[in-house]
């Protein structure tokens, strides 16, 4: 068996999906990546920033019911002196890396949904432990450093027919 863990950088993926003009279904993501016979899903984590503790409550509950472990952080507001604009960010990179290393003995393969180059060193270290790493992102949002250090890169658009959220 190939033991698999999935880590979804929810905020990063929200912007990637917006850029592509379509959204993926978290349930179909799990189904797609465990469709091979010898794959056993051991963990699925979803990380997201919240405006307040009740933000995205229904979505988070749905993720939990699908088997995801959901990690959240309240968004912080930042002022950009250059643009004169405020932006919100809930940097969850540390939480993702901590979970990756805290569960490293449970899996052989990782699928990371993120394009963030900050994961480069963590991916290098995981690969040195003979972990197979797949990164899923989209063109224009995948950092070159991350793409170069991974075992396999999948563009969201290449798997769209398998994971796209259906219109109900």
mmCIF file of C-alpha atoms in Angstrom:
data_model
loop_
_atom_site.group_PDB
_atom_site.id
_atom_site.type_symbol
_atom_site.label_atom_id
_atom_site.label_comp_id
_atom_site.label_asym_id
_atom_site.label_seq_id
_atom_site.Cartn_x
_atom_site.Cartn_y
_atom_site.Cartn_z
ATOM 1 C CA UNK A 1 0.000 0.000 0.000
ATOM 2 C CA UNK A 2 1.010 3.583 -0.628
ATOM 3 C CA UNK A 3 -0.088 5.593 2.386
ATOM 4 C CA UNK A 4 -1.235 9.050 1.278
ATOM 5 C CA UNK A 5 -1.704 12.364 3.088
ATOM 6 C CA UNK A 6 -3.297 15.389 1.435
ATOM 7 C CA UNK A 7 -2.628 18.964 2.561
ATOM 8 C CA UNK A 8 -4.789 21.763 1.094
ATOM 9 C CA UNK A 9 -3.703 25.374 1.509
ATOM 10 C CA UNK A 10 -7.299 26.597 1.275
ATOM 11 C CA UNK A 11 -6.626 30.299 0.825
ATOM 12 C CA UNK A 12 -3.957 29.704 -1.822
ATOM 13 C CA UNK A 13 -6.283 27.325 -3.655
ATOM 14 C CA UNK A 14 -9.209 29.752 -3.452
ATOM 15 C CA UNK A 15 -7.197 32.301 -5.442
ATOM 16 C CA UNK A 16 -5.925 29.652 -7.875
ATOM 17 C CA UNK A 17 -9.493 28.527 -8.537
ATOM 18 C CA UNK A 18 -10.668 32.122 -8.944
ATOM 19 C CA UNK A 19 -7.866 32.684 -11.460
ATOM 20 C CA UNK A 20 -8.936 29.588 -13.412
ATOM 21 C CA UNK A 21 -12.630 30.498 -13.309
ATOM 22 C CA UNK A 22 -13.840 27.209 -11.786
ATOM 23 C CA UNK A 23 -13.853 25.540 -8.378
ATOM 24 C CA UNK A 24 -13.000 22.035 -7.258
ATOM 25 C CA UNK A 25 -15.106 19.786 -5.081
ATOM 26 C CA UNK A 26 -13.257 18.650 -1.907
ATOM 27 C CA UNK A 27 -15.064 15.284 -2.024
ATOM 28 C CA UNK A 28 -14.076 14.669 -5.653
ATOM 29 C CA UNK A 29 -10.469 15.582 -4.789
ATOM 30 C CA UNK A 30 -10.351 12.771 -2.221
ATOM 31 C CA UNK A 31 -12.040 10.328 -4.594
ATOM 32 C CA UNK A 32 -9.672 11.192 -7.447
ATOM 33 C CA UNK A 33 -6.462 10.736 -5.489
ATOM 34 C CA UNK A 34 -7.495 7.448 -3.855
ATOM 35 C CA UNK A 35 -8.911 5.933 -7.055
ATOM 36 C CA UNK A 36 -5.800 3.814 -7.620
ATOM 37 C CA UNK A 37 -6.041 0.360 -6.027
ATOM 38 C CA UNK A 38 -2.900 0.532 -3.924
ATOM 39 C CA UNK A 39 -3.538 3.965 -2.348
ATOM 40 C CA UNK A 40 -4.676 4.268 1.267
ATOM 41 C CA UNK A 41 -5.680 7.751 2.446
ATOM 42 C CA UNK A 42 -4.389 8.223 5.989
ATOM 43 C CA UNK A 43 -4.901 11.981 6.430
ATOM 44 C CA UNK A 44 -6.470 14.923 4.654
ATOM 45 C CA UNK A 45 -5.934 18.413 6.046
ATOM 46 C CA UNK A 46 -7.561 21.678 4.956
ATOM 47 C CA UNK A 47 -6.212 25.044 6.126
ATOM 48 C CA UNK A 48 -8.166 28.275 5.872
ATOM 49 C CA UNK A 49 -8.276 31.821 7.197
ATOM 50 C CA UNK A 50 -11.449 33.119 8.825
ATOM 51 C CA UNK A 51 -12.929 36.606 9.221
ATOM 52 C CA UNK A 52 -14.430 35.508 12.547
ATOM 53 C CA UNK A 53 -14.979 32.221 14.408
ATOM 54 C CA UNK A 54 -18.319 31.593 12.615
ATOM 55 C CA UNK A 55 -16.989 32.349 9.121
ATOM 56 C CA UNK A 56 -17.381 29.463 6.643
ATOM 57 C CA UNK A 57 -19.017 27.329 9.362
ATOM 58 C CA UNK A 58 -21.120 25.266 6.944
ATOM 59 C CA UNK A 59 -18.198 24.694 4.600
ATOM 60 C CA UNK A 60 -15.894 23.691 7.453
ATOM 61 C CA UNK A 61 -18.518 21.278 8.820
ATOM 62 C CA UNK A 62 -18.889 19.742 5.343
ATOM 63 C CA UNK A 63 -15.106 19.291 5.081
ATOM 64 C CA UNK A 64 -15.027 17.562 8.471
ATOM 65 C CA UNK A 65 -17.853 15.237 7.451
ATOM 66 C CA UNK A 66 -15.811 14.277 4.353
ATOM 67 C CA UNK A 67 -12.889 13.308 6.590
ATOM 68 C CA UNK A 68 -10.721 16.423 6.420
ATOM 69 C CA UNK A 69 -8.995 17.760 9.519
ATOM 70 C CA UNK A 70 -9.667 21.489 9.330
ATOM 71 C CA UNK A 71 -7.157 24.000 10.692
ATOM 72 C CA UNK A 72 -8.120 27.666 10.897
ATOM 73 C CA UNK A 73 -6.654 31.000 11.852
ATOM 74 C CA UNK A 74 -8.306 34.412 12.107
ATOM 75 C CA UNK A 75 -7.332 36.709 9.230
ATOM 76 C CA UNK A 76 -5.065 39.623 10.107
ATOM 77 C CA UNK A 77 -5.313 42.952 8.352
ATOM 78 C CA UNK A 78 -2.192 44.500 6.836
ATOM 79 C CA UNK A 79 -1.655 47.958 5.395
ATOM 80 C CA UNK A 80 0.477 48.279 2.262
ATOM 81 C CA UNK A 81 2.273 51.642 2.261
ATOM 82 C CA UNK A 82 3.022 51.377 -1.465
ATOM 83 C CA UNK A 83 -0.538 50.796 -2.693
ATOM 84 C CA UNK A 84 -2.320 52.465 0.209
ATOM 85 C CA UNK A 85 -4.579 49.439 0.500
ATOM 86 C CA UNK A 86 -5.454 47.054 3.283
ATOM 87 C CA UNK A 87 -5.265 43.323 2.740
ATOM 88 C CA UNK A 88 -6.125 40.326 4.879
ATOM 89 C CA UNK A 89 -3.939 37.295 5.392
ATOM 90 C CA UNK A 90 -3.956 34.238 7.643
ATOM 91 C CA UNK A 91 -0.570 32.721 6.995
ATOM 92 C CA UNK A 92 -1.018 29.002 7.730
ATOM 93 C CA UNK A 93 2.265 27.782 6.224
ATOM 94 C CA UNK A 94 3.736 26.907 9.624
ATOM 95 C CA UNK A 95 0.657 24.883 10.565
ATOM 96 C CA UNK A 96 0.895 22.944 7.293
ATOM 97 C CA UNK A 97 4.603 22.170 7.788
ATOM 98 C CA UNK A 98 4.065 21.191 11.442
ATOM 99 C CA UNK A 99 1.313 18.748 10.428
ATOM 100 C CA UNK A 100 3.459 17.369 7.597
ATOM 101 C CA UNK A 101 6.335 16.584 9.970
ATOM 102 C CA UNK A 102 4.141 15.544 12.899
ATOM 103 C CA UNK A 103 2.497 12.852 10.747
ATOM 104 C CA UNK A 104 5.536 11.927 8.592
ATOM 105 C CA UNK A 105 5.648 8.330 9.901
ATOM 106 C CA UNK A 106 2.053 7.756 8.774
ATOM 107 C CA UNK A 107 2.490 8.299 5.028
ATOM 108 C CA UNK A 108 4.696 7.503 2.018
ATOM 109 C CA UNK A 109 3.168 10.039 -0.369
ATOM 110 C CA UNK A 110 2.043 13.643 0.015
ATOM 111 C CA UNK A 111 -0.190 15.732 -2.183
ATOM 112 C CA UNK A 112 0.183 19.434 -1.407
ATOM 113 C CA UNK A 113 -2.373 21.806 -2.882
ATOM 114 C CA UNK A 114 -0.418 25.075 -2.885
ATOM 115 C CA UNK A 115 1.831 27.116 -5.116
ATOM 116 C CA UNK A 116 3.653 28.851 -2.269
ATOM 117 C CA UNK A 117 7.438 28.837 -2.586
ATOM 118 C CA UNK A 118 7.755 28.978 1.213
ATOM 119 C CA UNK A 119 7.263 25.190 1.207
ATOM 120 C CA UNK A 120 10.506 24.567 -0.731
ATOM 121 C CA UNK A 121 12.695 23.603 2.253
ATOM 122 C CA UNK A 122 10.010 21.452 3.907
ATOM 123 C CA UNK A 123 9.523 19.539 0.639
ATOM 124 C CA UNK A 124 13.290 19.032 0.290
ATOM 125 C CA UNK A 125 13.432 17.554 3.801
ATOM 126 C CA UNK A 126 10.419 15.289 3.228
ATOM 127 C CA UNK A 127 11.919 14.016 -0.035
ATOM 128 C CA UNK A 128 15.159 13.203 1.828
ATOM 129 C CA UNK A 129 13.033 10.815 3.921
ATOM 130 C CA UNK A 130 11.956 8.998 0.715
ATOM 131 C CA UNK A 131 8.540 10.624 0.699
ATOM 132 C CA UNK A 132 7.023 11.089 -2.767
ATOM 133 C CA UNK A 133 5.704 14.650 -3.107
ATOM 134 C CA UNK A 134 3.097 15.848 -5.606
ATOM 135 C CA UNK A 135 2.245 19.538 -5.749
ATOM 136 C CA UNK A 136 -1.057 20.684 -7.254
ATOM 137 C CA UNK A 137 -1.433 24.316 -8.301
ATOM 138 C CA UNK A 138 -1.908 26.297 -11.487
ATOM 139 C CA UNK A 139 0.243 28.197 -13.958
ATOM 140 C CA UNK A 140 1.003 31.724 -12.823
ATOM 141 C CA UNK A 141 0.546 30.735 -9.172
ATOM 142 C CA UNK A 142 3.149 27.987 -8.719
ATOM 143 C CA UNK A 143 6.493 29.228 -7.413
ATOM 144 C CA UNK A 144 9.439 28.068 -9.505
ATOM 145 C CA UNK A 145 11.279 26.893 -6.356
ATOM 146 C CA UNK A 146 8.375 24.688 -5.335
ATOM 147 C CA UNK A 147 7.885 23.255 -8.798
ATOM 148 C CA UNK A 148 11.588 22.417 -9.068
ATOM 149 C CA UNK A 149 11.804 20.599 -5.725
ATOM 150 C CA UNK A 150 8.713 18.399 -6.071
ATOM 151 C CA UNK A 151 8.603 14.874 -7.492
ATOM 152 C CA UNK A 152 5.528 15.652 -9.572
ATOM 153 C CA UNK A 153 3.596 18.796 -10.460
ATOM 154 C CA UNK A 154 -0.056 18.663 -11.495
ATOM 155 C CA UNK A 155 -1.841 21.682 -12.919
ATOM 156 C CA UNK A 156 -5.401 21.985 -11.607
ATOM 157 C CA UNK A 157 -6.647 22.450 -15.172
ATOM 158 C CA UNK A 158 -5.217 19.049 -16.166
ATOM 159 C CA UNK A 159 -7.419 17.252 -13.622
ATOM 160 C CA UNK A 160 -10.425 19.572 -13.915
ATOM 161 C CA UNK A 161 -12.783 16.912 -15.380
ATOM 162 C CA UNK A 162 -12.125 14.710 -12.327
ATOM 163 C CA UNK A 163 -12.382 17.267 -9.507
ATOM 164 C CA UNK A 164 -14.559 20.174 -10.687
ATOM 165 C CA UNK A 165 -17.499 21.104 -8.508
ATOM 166 C CA UNK A 166 -20.732 20.305 -10.345
ATOM 167 C CA UNK A 167 -23.409 22.966 -10.708
ATOM 168 C CA UNK A 168 -26.479 21.841 -8.814
#
